[in-house]
Coordinates of C-alpha atoms in Angstrom, one line a residue:
M13 CA 60.1 -128.9 65.5
A14 CA 61.9 -132.2 66.0
I15 CA 61.3 -134.6 68.8
I16 CA 64.6 -135.9 70.2
M17 CA 63.4 -138.9 72.1
T18 CA 64.6 -139.6 75.6
E19 CA 66.0 -143.0 76.6
D20 CA 62.7 -143.8 78.3
Q21 CA 60.7 -142.8 75.2
K22 CA 62.9 -144.9 73.0
A23 CA 62.4 -147.9 75.3
M24 CA 58.6 -147.4 75.2
V25 CA 58.6 -147.2 71.4
E26 CA 60.7 -150.3 71.1
L27 CA 58.4 -152.1 73.5
A28 CA 55.4 -151.0 71.4
K29 CA 57.1 -152.2 68.2
Q30 CA 57.9 -155.6 69.7
F31 CA 54.3 -155.9 71.0
A32 CA 52.8 -154.9 67.6
E33 CA 54.9 -157.2 65.6
G34 CA 54.8 -160.1 68.0
D35 CA 51.3 -160.0 69.5
I36 CA 49.2 -158.1 67.0
A37 CA 50.6 -158.7 63.5
P38 CA 49.9 -162.5 63.5
Y39 CA 46.2 -161.8 64.0
S40 CA 45.6 -158.6 62.1
Q41 CA 44.1 -160.2 59.0
E42 CA 41.9 -162.5 61.1
M43 CA 40.6 -159.6 63.2
D44 CA 39.9 -157.5 60.1
E45 CA 37.9 -160.4 58.6
T46 CA 36.0 -161.2 61.7
G47 CA 35.5 -157.6 62.8
H48 CA 36.5 -158.6 66.3
M49 CA 39.5 -157.8 68.4
R50 CA 41.1 -160.5 70.4
P51 CA 40.7 -159.8 74.1
E52 CA 44.2 -161.0 74.9
I53 CA 45.6 -158.0 72.9
V54 CA 43.9 -155.6 75.2
A55 CA 45.0 -157.6 78.2
K56 CA 48.6 -157.5 76.9
M57 CA 48.4 -153.7 76.5
A58 CA 47.4 -153.4 80.1
E59 CA 50.2 -155.7 81.2
L60 CA 52.7 -153.6 79.2
G61 CA 51.4 -150.3 80.7
F62 CA 49.9 -149.0 77.5
M63 CA 46.3 -148.9 78.8
G64 CA 47.4 -146.7 81.6
I65 CA 50.2 -144.9 79.7
N66 CA 48.8 -141.4 80.6
I67 CA 47.5 -142.3 84.0
P68 CA 49.5 -141.3 87.2
E69 CA 51.3 -144.1 89.0
E70 CA 49.2 -143.6 92.1
Y71 CA 46.2 -144.9 90.1
G72 CA 48.1 -147.9 88.7
G73 CA 49.2 -146.2 85.5
A74 CA 52.6 -145.6 83.9
G75 CA 52.5 -141.9 84.4
L76 CA 54.1 -141.0 81.1
D77 CA 53.7 -137.8 79.0
E78 CA 51.7 -136.8 76.0
V79 CA 54.5 -137.2 73.5
T80 CA 55.3 -140.7 74.7
K81 CA 51.6 -141.6 74.4
I82 CA 51.4 -140.5 70.8
L83 CA 54.7 -142.2 69.9
V84 CA 53.2 -145.5 71.2
I85 CA 49.9 -145.0 69.3
E86 CA 51.9 -144.2 66.1
E87 CA 54.0 -147.4 66.5
I88 CA 51.0 -149.6 67.0
A89 CA 49.2 -148.0 64.1
K90 CA 52.0 -149.1 61.8
V91 CA 50.9 -152.7 62.3
D92 CA 47.2 -152.4 63.1
A93 CA 45.2 -149.2 63.1
S94 CA 42.3 -150.8 64.9
V95 CA 44.3 -151.5 68.0
A96 CA 45.7 -148.0 67.8
E97 CA 42.2 -146.6 67.6
L98 CA 41.0 -148.5 70.7
L99 CA 44.1 -147.2 72.6
S100 CA 43.7 -143.6 71.4
V101 CA 40.0 -143.4 72.4
H102 CA 40.7 -145.2 75.7
T103 CA 43.4 -142.8 76.7
L104 CA 41.2 -139.8 75.7
V105 CA 38.6 -141.0 78.2
S106 CA 41.3 -141.4 80.9
D107 CA 42.4 -137.9 80.2
I108 CA 38.9 -136.5 80.7
I109 CA 38.6 -138.4 84.1
M110 CA 42.0 -137.2 85.2
K111 CA 41.2 -133.6 84.5
R112 CA 37.5 -133.5 85.5
G113 CA 37.0 -136.3 88.0
N114 CA 36.9 -136.1 91.7
E115 CA 39.2 -138.3 93.8
E116 CA 36.7 -141.1 94.2
Q117 CA 36.1 -141.2 90.4
K118 CA 39.8 -141.2 89.7
K119 CA 40.5 -144.0 92.1
K120 CA 37.8 -146.2 90.6
Y121 CA 38.0 -145.5 86.9
L122 CA 41.6 -144.8 86.4
S123 CA 42.5 -148.0 88.2
L124 CA 40.1 -149.8 86.0
A125 CA 41.5 -148.3 82.9
S126 CA 45.1 -149.2 83.9
S127 CA 44.0 -152.8 84.5
G128 CA 42.6 -153.2 81.0
K129 CA 38.9 -152.1 81.4
V130 CA 38.1 -150.2 78.2
G131 CA 36.6 -146.6 78.3
A132 CA 34.4 -145.0 75.6
F133 CA 33.3 -141.4 74.9
A134 CA 29.8 -140.8 73.7
L135 CA 29.0 -137.4 72.1
T136 CA 27.7 -138.2 68.5
E137 CA 24.0 -138.8 67.9
P138 CA 22.1 -139.6 64.7
G139 CA 21.2 -135.9 64.3
A140 CA 24.3 -134.4 65.9
G141 CA 27.5 -135.3 64.1
S142 CA 29.6 -132.2 63.2
D143 CA 26.9 -130.1 64.9
A144 CA 27.5 -131.6 68.3
A145 CA 25.5 -128.9 69.9
A146 CA 22.3 -130.5 68.4
A147 CA 22.5 -133.5 70.7
K148 CA 19.2 -134.4 72.4
T149 CA 20.1 -137.2 74.9
K150 CA 18.8 -136.1 78.3
A151 CA 19.9 -136.8 81.8
I152 CA 17.3 -135.3 84.1
A153 CA 17.9 -135.1 87.8
D154 CA 15.5 -137.2 90.0
G155 CA 16.5 -137.2 93.6
D156 CA 20.0 -138.7 94.0
D157 CA 20.0 -140.0 90.4
Y158 CA 20.0 -138.8 86.8
V159 CA 17.5 -140.5 84.5
I160 CA 19.0 -140.8 81.0
D161 CA 17.0 -141.2 77.8
G162 CA 18.4 -141.0 74.3
T163 CA 20.6 -142.6 71.6
K164 CA 24.2 -142.2 70.7
C165 CA 25.7 -143.5 67.5
F166 CA 29.2 -144.4 66.1
I167 CA 30.6 -144.8 69.5
S168 CA 34.1 -146.2 69.5
N169 CA 35.2 -148.8 72.0
M170 CA 31.7 -150.2 72.6
G171 CA 30.7 -153.5 71.0
Q172 CA 28.6 -156.4 71.9
E173 CA 31.4 -157.6 74.3
E174 CA 33.8 -154.8 74.3
G175 CA 33.7 -151.6 76.4
D176 CA 33.3 -151.3 80.2
Y177 CA 32.2 -147.7 80.9
V178 CA 31.4 -144.6 78.9
V179 CA 31.8 -140.8 79.5
L180 CA 28.4 -139.6 78.2
I181 CA 27.6 -136.0 77.2
A182 CA 23.9 -135.4 77.9
L183 CA 21.5 -132.5 78.5
T184 CA 20.9 -132.0 82.3
E185 CA 19.1 -128.7 81.6
P186 CA 17.8 -129.1 78.0
E187 CA 16.4 -125.5 77.8
K188 CA 20.0 -124.2 78.1
K189 CA 21.3 -126.2 75.1
T190 CA 25.1 -126.3 75.1
K191 CA 25.2 -124.6 78.5
G192 CA 23.0 -127.3 79.9
M193 CA 25.1 -130.2 78.8
S194 CA 27.0 -132.3 81.4
A195 CA 29.5 -135.2 81.4
I196 CA 28.4 -138.3 83.2
I197 CA 30.1 -141.7 83.6
V198 CA 27.8 -144.7 82.9
D199 CA 29.0 -148.2 83.6
R200 CA 28.2 -151.1 81.2
G201 CA 25.5 -153.2 82.7
T202 CA 23.6 -150.3 84.2
P203 CA 19.8 -151.1 83.8
G204 CA 18.4 -149.1 80.9
F205 CA 21.7 -148.9 79.1
T206 CA 22.1 -151.2 76.2
V207 CA 24.5 -151.5 73.3
G208 CA 22.5 -151.5 70.1
K209 CA 23.8 -152.1 66.6
T210 CA 27.5 -152.7 66.2
E211 CA 28.5 -151.2 62.9
N212 CA 29.9 -153.3 60.0
K213 CA 32.6 -150.9 58.8
M214 CA 34.7 -150.5 55.7
G215 CA 37.9 -150.2 57.7
L216 CA 39.2 -150.3 61.3
R217 CA 37.1 -153.4 61.4
A218 CA 38.5 -154.9 64.6
A219 CA 37.8 -151.6 66.6
P220 CA 34.2 -151.8 67.9
V221 CA 31.8 -149.0 67.0
S222 CA 28.2 -149.2 68.2
E223 CA 24.9 -147.5 68.9
L224 CA 24.2 -146.8 72.6
I225 CA 20.6 -146.7 73.8
F226 CA 19.5 -145.2 77.1
E227 CA 15.9 -145.8 78.2
N228 CA 15.0 -144.7 81.7
C229 CA 18.6 -145.4 82.7
R230 CA 19.3 -144.4 86.3
V231 CA 22.8 -143.3 87.2
P232 CA 23.8 -141.8 90.6
R233 CA 24.4 -138.1 90.5
S234 CA 27.8 -138.8 92.0
N235 CA 28.8 -140.0 88.5
L236 CA 28.8 -136.4 87.2
L237 CA 32.2 -135.4 86.0
G238 CA 33.0 -131.8 87.0
Q239 CA 30.1 -129.4 87.2
E240 CA 26.7 -129.5 85.7
G241 CA 26.5 -127.4 82.5
K242 CA 30.2 -127.9 81.6
G243 CA 29.8 -131.0 79.5
F244 CA 30.1 -129.3 76.1
M245 CA 33.2 -127.5 77.2
I246 CA 34.6 -130.8 78.5
A247 CA 33.8 -132.5 75.2
M248 CA 35.5 -129.8 73.1
A249 CA 38.6 -129.8 75.2
A250 CA 38.7 -133.6 75.1
L251 CA 38.5 -133.5 71.3
D252 CA 41.7 -131.5 71.1
G253 CA 43.6 -134.3 72.8
G254 CA 41.7 -136.9 70.8
R255 CA 42.6 -135.2 67.5
I256 CA 46.3 -135.5 68.3
G257 CA 45.8 -139.2 68.9
M258 CA 44.0 -139.5 65.6
G259 CA 46.9 -137.7 63.9
A260 CA 49.4 -140.1 65.4
Q261 CA 47.3 -143.0 64.1
A262 CA 47.2 -141.4 60.7
V263 CA 51.0 -141.0 60.7
G264 CA 51.5 -144.6 61.7
I265 CA 49.3 -145.8 58.8
A266 CA 51.1 -143.6 56.3
E267 CA 54.5 -144.8 57.5
A268 CA 53.4 -148.5 57.2
A269 CA 52.1 -147.7 53.7
I270 CA 55.5 -146.2 52.7
E271 CA 57.4 -149.2 54.0
A272 CA 55.1 -151.6 52.1
A273 CA 55.5 -149.5 48.9
V274 CA 59.3 -149.5 49.2
K275 CA 59.5 -153.2 49.8
Y276 CA 57.1 -154.1 47.0
S277 CA 58.7 -151.7 44.5
G278 CA 62.1 -153.2 45.2
E279 CA 60.9 -156.7 44.6
R280 CA 58.6 -156.2 41.7
I281 CA 60.5 -156.7 38.4
Q282 CA 59.1 -155.3 35.2
F283 CA 61.0 -154.8 31.9
G284 CA 64.0 -156.4 33.5
K285 CA 64.4 -154.2 36.6
P286 CA 62.8 -153.3 39.9
I287 CA 60.0 -150.8 39.4
N288 CA 61.6 -148.5 41.9
A289 CA 64.4 -148.0 39.4
N290 CA 61.9 -145.8 37.5
Q291 CA 61.9 -142.1 38.2
G292 CA 58.2 -142.0 38.4
I293 CA 58.1 -144.4 41.4
Q294 CA 61.1 -142.7 43.0
W295 CA 59.2 -139.4 42.9
Y296 CA 56.1 -141.0 44.3
L297 CA 58.1 -142.3 47.3
A298 CA 59.9 -138.9 47.8
D299 CA 56.6 -137.1 48.0
M300 CA 55.0 -139.7 50.3
A301 CA 58.0 -139.6 52.7
T302 CA 58.1 -135.8 52.7
T303 CA 54.4 -135.2 53.4
T304 CA 54.4 -137.9 56.1
E305 CA 57.4 -136.3 57.8
A306 CA 55.5 -133.0 57.8
A307 CA 52.4 -134.7 59.2
K308 CA 54.5 -136.3 62.0
L309 CA 56.0 -133.0 63.0
L310 CA 52.6 -131.3 63.2
V311 CA 51.4 -134.1 65.5
W312 CA 54.5 -134.1 67.6
N313 CA 54.3 -130.3 67.9
A314 CA 50.7 -130.4 69.1
A315 CA 51.5 -133.1 71.6
N316 CA 54.5 -131.2 73.0
L317 CA 52.4 -128.0 73.3
R318 CA 49.6 -129.8 75.1
Q319 CA 52.1 -131.5 77.4
N320 CA 53.3 -128.1 78.4
G321 CA 49.9 -126.7 79.1
F322 CA 49.3 -124.6 76.0
N323 CA 46.0 -124.1 74.3
I324 CA 46.3 -126.3 71.2
N325 CA 42.9 -125.9 69.6
K326 CA 44.4 -124.7 66.3
E327 CA 47.5 -127.0 66.4
A328 CA 45.4 -130.1 67.2
S329 CA 43.1 -129.4 64.3
M330 CA 46.1 -128.7 61.9
A331 CA 47.7 -132.0 63.0
K332 CA 44.6 -134.1 62.6
Y333 CA 43.5 -132.4 59.3
Y334 CA 46.9 -132.7 57.6
A335 CA 47.9 -136.1 58.9
S336 CA 44.6 -137.7 58.1
E337 CA 44.4 -136.4 54.6
N338 CA 48.0 -137.4 54.1
A339 CA 47.3 -140.9 55.2
V340 CA 44.6 -141.3 52.6
A341 CA 46.8 -139.8 49.9
V342 CA 49.8 -141.9 50.8
C343 CA 47.9 -145.2 51.0
N344 CA 46.3 -144.4 47.7
R345 CA 49.7 -143.9 46.1
A346 CA 51.1 -147.0 47.8
L347 CA 48.3 -149.1 46.5
Q348 CA 48.9 -147.6 43.0
I349 CA 52.6 -148.7 43.3
H350 CA 51.4 -152.2 44.1
G351 CA 49.3 -152.2 41.0
G352 CA 46.6 -154.9 40.8
Y353 CA 48.2 -156.9 43.6
G354 CA 47.5 -154.0 46.0
Y355 CA 43.7 -154.4 45.4
M356 CA 43.9 -158.0 46.7
K357 CA 43.6 -158.9 50.3
D358 CA 46.9 -160.9 50.1
Y359 CA 48.7 -157.6 50.6
A360 CA 48.3 -155.5 53.8
I361 CA 48.1 -152.2 51.8
E362 CA 44.5 -153.1 50.9
R363 CA 43.6 -153.0 54.7
M364 CA 45.7 -149.9 55.3
Y365 CA 43.8 -148.1 52.5
R366 CA 40.5 -148.9 54.1
D367 CA 41.7 -148.1 57.6
A368 CA 43.0 -144.7 56.5
R369 CA 39.8 -143.5 55.0
I370 CA 38.0 -143.1 58.3
V371 CA 40.5 -140.7 59.8
P372 CA 39.4 -137.6 57.9
L373 CA 35.9 -138.3 59.2
Y374 CA 36.0 -139.0 62.9
E375 CA 36.9 -136.7 65.8
G376 CA 35.7 -133.9 63.5
T377 CA 35.8 -134.1 59.7
S378 CA 38.5 -132.3 57.7
E379 CA 35.9 -129.6 56.9
V380 CA 35.3 -129.1 60.6
Q381 CA 39.1 -128.9 61.2
K382 CA 39.4 -126.2 58.6
M383 CA 36.6 -124.3 60.3
V384 CA 38.5 -124.4 63.6
I385 CA 41.8 -123.5 61.9
S386 CA 40.4 -120.6 59.9
R387 CA 38.6 -119.2 63.0
A388 CA 41.9 -119.2 64.9
V389 CA 43.8 -117.6 62.0
I390 CA 41.1 -114.9 61.5
N391 CA 40.7 -114.1 65.2
G392 CA 44.5 -114.3 66.0

């Protein structure tokens, strides 16, 4: 399918482009080196309406659709995938609260999200990665509270300073396993909730990823999202939306890599002519452009279907799987076109290459996506 953008979508994409080039690009290298995102970038995203892009206007958001959201994420990822990552996860959390929260929760947390407070989603544990059902963090009812104990790892949007609240998946009835998992909102600063080690990552270095530790952490039972025992279902549904966001991020990285390769190959003179005069380079670029266009269409299709209320379990996995693997392959080829210069930090392709490598791993590895896709194909 093709997405013919509306005038409003075109305006948002142009706004995202101007923001990325004017407010992010000058600091991308610095943020990559320091592993820290400038807080004014998040504040600017809130000011422009991006932090509340998928939140209804009544809660302070922009009230825009799924396709517009992924178009903005894609545009930002062209300049800095770390910023796109933060926005993608943040909007995933807002989506969970919109769909599962009660009115009081929506008024509080969606308003916070729109204003620039950053949301996180905590499912993964040291012993529960692809096998999310193996999670052991408990939230046991005690009067009007849940008492939470356990550890989550590799949690995006939580750093030593970053992150304001988290949607936590924990066992409220451990004996029931996945049917005993629930989703609970936990605010930063709640006694017993601490941010542990912040990871020193290969790529997406400015996007915080940390360990979360819960020790006798008391949270009001009113922070339960939806019903008890529905947490695993909530998490799996949320991942469908998250995978579309990751796919958009991958498309943006790949598009930026192609632009960098085209520019460099037109400027690099060898044997008396630009290297893009060689058929080998031309064919590299043709393949990179074609597969990236295919990835973009898969992502757009999944977003459009989700926007219209369809079950997109298979389509989201296809989009995330293909777009993420393509981003790695395209960045690899773009770096090859740059030759030895591409290996140096003077050129942005080096950062793109590192940023791309995580996308086939998080929100479900490529192998998990193929499990989901094959199950859908077999079962019809």
